[in-house]
Short mmCIF file of C-alpha atoms in Angstrom, two decimals:
data_model
loop_
_atom_site.label_atom_id
_atom_site.label_comp_id
_atom_site.label_asym_id
_atom_site.label_seq_id
_atom_site.Cartn_x
_atom_site.Cartn_y
_atom_site.Cartn_z
CA UNK A 25 110.58 47.39 42.64
CA UNK A 26 113.59 50.04 43.39
CA UNK A 27 113.31 51.77 40.47
CA UNK A 28 110.00 52.67 41.51
CA UNK A 29 110.58 53.21 45.03
CA UNK A 30 113.48 55.63 44.69
CA UNK A 31 111.00 58.42 43.14
CA UNK A 32 108.24 57.88 45.55
CA UNK A 33 110.55 57.90 48.32
CA UNK A 34 112.30 61.36 46.63
CA UNK A 35 108.94 62.90 46.33
CA UNK A 36 107.47 61.92 50.13
CA UNK A 37 110.85 63.72 51.17
CA UNK A 38 110.17 66.76 49.26
CA UNK A 39 106.67 66.94 50.56
CA UNK A 40 107.61 66.77 53.93
CA UNK A 41 110.14 69.09 53.52
CA UNK A 42 107.60 71.84 51.98
CA UNK A 43 105.36 70.96 54.80
CA UNK A 44 108.51 71.43 57.80
CA UNK A 45 109.22 74.89 55.66
CA UNK A 46 105.29 75.84 55.41
CA UNK A 47 105.23 75.15 58.89
CA UNK A 48 108.14 77.36 60.14
CA UNK A 49 106.99 79.89 57.98
CA UNK A 50 103.42 80.17 58.49
CA UNK A 51 103.22 79.02 62.30
CA UNK A 52 104.20 80.56 65.23
CA UNK A 53 107.42 79.32 67.04
CA UNK A 54 106.72 77.47 70.31
CA UNK A 55 106.47 79.65 73.06
CA UNK A 56 109.11 79.17 76.04
CA UNK A 57 108.30 77.74 79.25
CA UNK A 58 107.96 79.46 82.21
CA UNK A 59 111.15 77.89 83.49
CA UNK A 60 112.77 78.68 80.08
CA UNK A 61 111.85 82.42 80.67
CA UNK A 62 112.89 82.61 84.17
CA UNK A 63 116.39 81.12 83.68
CA UNK A 64 116.60 83.40 80.70
CA UNK A 65 116.18 86.49 82.75
CA UNK A 66 118.02 85.49 85.25
CA UNK A 67 121.23 84.91 82.91
CA UNK A 68 120.26 88.67 81.52
CA UNK A 69 120.50 89.65 85.12
CA UNK A 70 123.78 88.10 85.54
CA UNK A 71 125.54 89.77 82.54
CA UNK A 72 123.81 93.12 83.81
CA UNK A 73 121.42 93.02 80.47
CA UNK A 74 118.71 94.49 82.79
CA UNK A 75 116.47 95.71 80.05
CA UNK A 76 116.52 92.01 78.63
CA UNK A 77 115.57 90.61 82.13
CA UNK A 78 112.53 92.58 82.27
CA UNK A 79 111.20 91.86 79.37
CA UNK A 80 111.69 88.07 80.20
CA UNK A 81 110.26 88.51 83.48
CA UNK A 82 107.52 90.61 81.98
CA UNK A 83 106.81 87.96 79.73
CA UNK A 84 106.54 85.40 82.82
CA UNK A 85 104.31 87.57 84.72
CA UNK A 86 101.68 87.62 81.62
CA UNK A 87 101.74 84.17 80.04
CA UNK A 88 102.57 82.17 83.18
CA UNK A 89 100.53 84.02 86.09
CA UNK A 90 100.19 80.77 88.15
CA UNK A 91 103.55 79.24 87.55
CA UNK A 92 106.32 79.16 90.66
CA UNK A 93 108.62 80.51 88.34
CA UNK A 94 106.27 83.65 88.00
CA UNK A 95 106.45 84.19 91.92
CA UNK A 96 109.90 84.58 91.71
CA UNK A 97 110.11 86.40 88.39
CA UNK A 98 107.61 89.36 90.01
CA UNK A 99 110.43 89.95 92.63
CA UNK A 100 113.32 89.72 90.36
CA UNK A 101 111.33 92.19 88.23
CA UNK A 102 111.53 94.73 90.58
CA UNK A 103 115.21 94.26 91.38
CA UNK A 104 115.64 94.66 87.34
CA UNK A 105 114.11 97.89 87.66
CA UNK A 106 115.75 98.83 90.50
CA UNK A 107 119.56 98.17 89.24
CA UNK A 108 118.65 99.63 85.89
CA UNK A 109 117.87 102.76 88.17
CA UNK A 110 114.14 102.79 86.96
CA UNK A 111 112.79 103.92 90.19
CA UNK A 112 109.58 104.66 89.36
CA UNK A 113 108.53 101.16 88.03
CA UNK A 114 110.66 99.60 90.62
CA UNK A 115 108.63 101.25 93.01
CA UNK A 116 105.36 99.83 90.92
CA UNK A 117 106.78 96.50 91.13
CA UNK A 118 108.23 95.78 94.60
CA UNK A 119 104.58 97.05 95.97
CA UNK A 120 102.60 95.04 93.83
CA UNK A 121 104.29 92.08 95.00
CA UNK A 122 103.69 93.10 98.36
CA UNK A 123 99.76 93.71 97.90
CA UNK A 124 99.29 90.14 96.20
CA UNK A 125 101.56 88.21 98.72
CA UNK A 126 101.48 89.87 101.91
CA UNK A 127 102.45 86.66 103.57
CA UNK A 128 105.62 85.55 101.54
CA UNK A 129 108.71 85.14 103.26
CA UNK A 130 110.49 87.62 101.20
CA UNK A 131 108.38 90.56 102.33
CA UNK A 132 110.81 91.90 104.76
CA UNK A 133 112.87 92.06 101.80
CA UNK A 134 110.33 93.70 99.51
CA UNK A 135 110.11 96.35 102.31
CA UNK A 136 113.77 97.33 102.62
CA UNK A 137 113.30 97.34 99.09
CA UNK A 138 110.72 100.20 98.72
CA UNK A 139 112.61 101.74 100.85
CA UNK A 140 115.67 101.51 99.51
CA UNK A 141 114.22 102.61 96.15
CA UNK A 142 112.35 105.57 97.75
CA UNK A 143 115.69 107.06 99.32
CA UNK A 144 117.45 106.37 96.04
CA UNK A 145 115.32 108.79 94.61
CA UNK A 146 116.85 111.69 96.68
CA UNK A 147 118.73 114.19 94.51
CA UNK A 148 118.58 117.58 96.45
CA UNK A 149 118.01 118.88 99.80
CA UNK A 150 116.24 122.06 98.56
CA UNK A 151 113.50 119.77 96.90
CA UNK A 152 110.89 118.23 98.67
CA UNK A 153 111.29 114.62 100.14
CA UNK A 154 108.41 113.13 100.06
CA UNK A 155 109.80 109.58 99.08
CA UNK A 156 112.31 109.53 101.55
CA UNK A 157 109.37 110.18 103.94
CA UNK A 158 107.68 107.44 102.63
CA UNK A 159 110.73 105.27 102.40
CA UNK A 160 111.25 105.81 106.24
CA UNK A 161 107.43 104.41 106.98
CA UNK A 162 108.55 101.34 105.23
CA UNK A 163 111.76 101.14 107.17
CA UNK A 164 109.96 101.52 110.25
CA UNK A 165 107.22 98.99 109.71
CA UNK A 166 110.32 96.50 108.94
CA UNK A 167 112.12 96.93 111.96
CA UNK A 168 108.76 96.55 114.07
CA UNK A 169 107.10 93.71 112.48
CA UNK A 170 110.35 92.06 111.25
CA UNK A 171 113.08 92.58 114.16
CA UNK A 172 115.14 89.51 113.48
CA UNK A 173 114.92 89.80 109.75
CA UNK A 174 118.30 89.84 108.13
CA UNK A 175 117.17 93.20 107.28
CA UNK A 176 116.33 94.89 109.95
CA UNK A 177 119.91 96.16 111.27
CA UNK A 178 119.97 97.83 107.28
CA UNK A 179 116.73 99.33 107.78
CA UNK A 180 118.34 100.94 111.02
CA UNK A 181 121.10 102.21 109.24
CA UNK A 182 118.97 103.50 106.19
CA UNK A 183 116.45 105.27 109.23
CA UNK A 184 119.42 107.66 110.45
CA UNK A 185 120.62 108.41 106.75
CA UNK A 186 116.94 109.36 105.86
CA UNK A 187 116.50 111.02 109.03
CA UNK A 188 119.21 113.16 108.27
CA UNK A 189 118.15 114.17 104.83
CA UNK A 190 114.99 115.62 106.22
CA UNK A 191 116.55 117.19 108.88
CA UNK A 192 119.04 118.75 106.16
CA UNK A 193 115.73 119.74 104.36
CA UNK A 194 114.32 121.43 107.03
CA UNK A 195 117.25 123.10 108.12
CA UNK A 196 117.82 124.47 104.18
CA UNK A 197 114.33 126.00 104.26
CA UNK A 198 114.79 127.70 107.70
CA UNK A 199 117.85 129.04 106.69
CA UNK A 200 116.55 130.30 103.67
CA UNK A 201 113.86 132.00 105.54
CA UNK A 202 116.87 133.50 107.98
CA UNK A 203 118.61 135.04 104.82
CA UNK A 204 115.65 136.69 103.19
CA UNK A 205 114.94 138.35 106.75
CA UNK A 206 111.11 136.26 107.38
CA UNK A 207 112.55 135.57 110.85
CA UNK A 208 109.11 134.28 112.18
CA UNK A 209 109.04 131.37 109.54
CA UNK A 210 112.76 130.71 110.48
CA UNK A 211 112.12 130.66 113.95
CA UNK A 212 109.17 128.25 113.72
CA UNK A 213 111.62 125.78 111.15
CA UNK A 214 114.51 125.86 113.94
CA UNK A 215 112.47 124.92 116.51
CA UNK A 216 111.03 121.87 114.64
CA UNK A 217 114.13 120.67 113.84
CA UNK A 218 115.27 120.78 117.38
CA UNK A 219 112.09 119.14 118.42
CA UNK A 220 111.83 116.43 115.94
CA UNK A 221 115.44 115.64 115.17
CA UNK A 222 117.25 115.27 118.67
CA UNK A 223 118.88 111.72 117.53
CA UNK A 224 121.08 114.18 114.85
CA UNK A 225 122.84 116.39 117.62
CA UNK A 226 124.90 118.65 115.16
CA UNK A 227 121.83 119.65 113.35
CA UNK A 228 119.89 119.79 116.54
CA UNK A 229 122.83 121.94 117.98
CA UNK A 230 122.99 124.35 115.17
CA UNK A 231 118.93 124.71 114.74
CA UNK A 232 118.96 125.78 118.15
CA UNK A 233 121.39 128.58 118.17
CA UNK A 234 119.77 129.70 115.12
CA UNK A 235 116.60 129.86 116.53
CA UNK A 236 117.39 132.05 119.40
CA UNK A 237 118.90 134.52 116.82
CA UNK A 238 115.86 134.27 114.82
CA UNK A 239 113.69 134.80 117.68
CA UNK A 240 115.39 138.16 118.88
CA UNK A 241 115.00 139.47 115.16
CA UNK A 242 111.49 138.14 115.27
CA UNK A 243 110.95 140.14 118.40
CA UNK A 244 112.25 143.59 116.63
CA UNK A 245 109.21 143.17 113.83
CA UNK A 246 106.43 142.85 116.84
CA UNK A 247 104.29 145.31 118.62
CA UNK A 248 104.96 145.39 122.62
CA UNK A 249 101.71 143.40 123.00
CA UNK A 250 102.68 140.74 120.83
CA UNK A 251 106.04 140.59 122.21
CA UNK A 252 104.83 139.80 125.65
CA UNK A 253 102.70 137.21 124.35
CA UNK A 254 105.01 135.15 122.50
CA UNK A 255 107.94 135.88 125.37
CA UNK A 256 106.69 133.40 128.30
CA UNK A 257 106.14 130.68 125.75
CA UNK A 258 109.67 130.85 124.12
CA UNK A 259 111.24 130.94 127.41
CA UNK A 260 109.33 127.76 128.24
CA UNK A 261 110.33 126.32 125.49
CA UNK A 262 113.97 127.48 125.52
CA UNK A 263 114.36 125.84 129.23
CA UNK A 264 112.62 122.54 127.94
CA UNK A 265 115.41 122.10 125.21
CA UNK A 266 118.77 123.32 127.09
#
């Protein structure tokens, strides 16, 4: 009996091994669970492997859209892009999170991060500052809607930083007009800085003085009639801001 059973067992074992080999070769490996994908993403973030983290969180979002881990993964995906300095995709991820989960407890953080990403895209004063302007809108929303949030104070500091960037851009443009002897546009730009950035006193005072210079140079290019027409409004404006 033992002699008969031994070959049968060998055949059975070989068959099972063959089936396992065929299954492992032809069948796809089992998919990770939502928890496994999230934890793998977090581990990649800890190792600063932001590209891998983006891959894990993206898979989590696509494969398990209704999992509680997916909600955390959506926010973490924005962070992975931000830390990787991929600001365009970070903005998309944060804005999508806000749109899909407007009442989530993490919205103050999301608003702050949208603004932080916008401001991080700033490069030089001479370019248009549309991202900084958008960032300011989110910062104002954060401070007004969530004044007791832990991010509100940081938002106020970033507001000052952002407004200085905008003021410096306006001064840069006004200085360009001055250097190229376009005194009328220079005068109006300096006036704009004085009127809109009184919270940045050094730039306001500089713009005030340059506005005076620009005005007097601009007058030289005008006819007597044009000079008389603007003189009254200029004196009234100067009295208001002195």
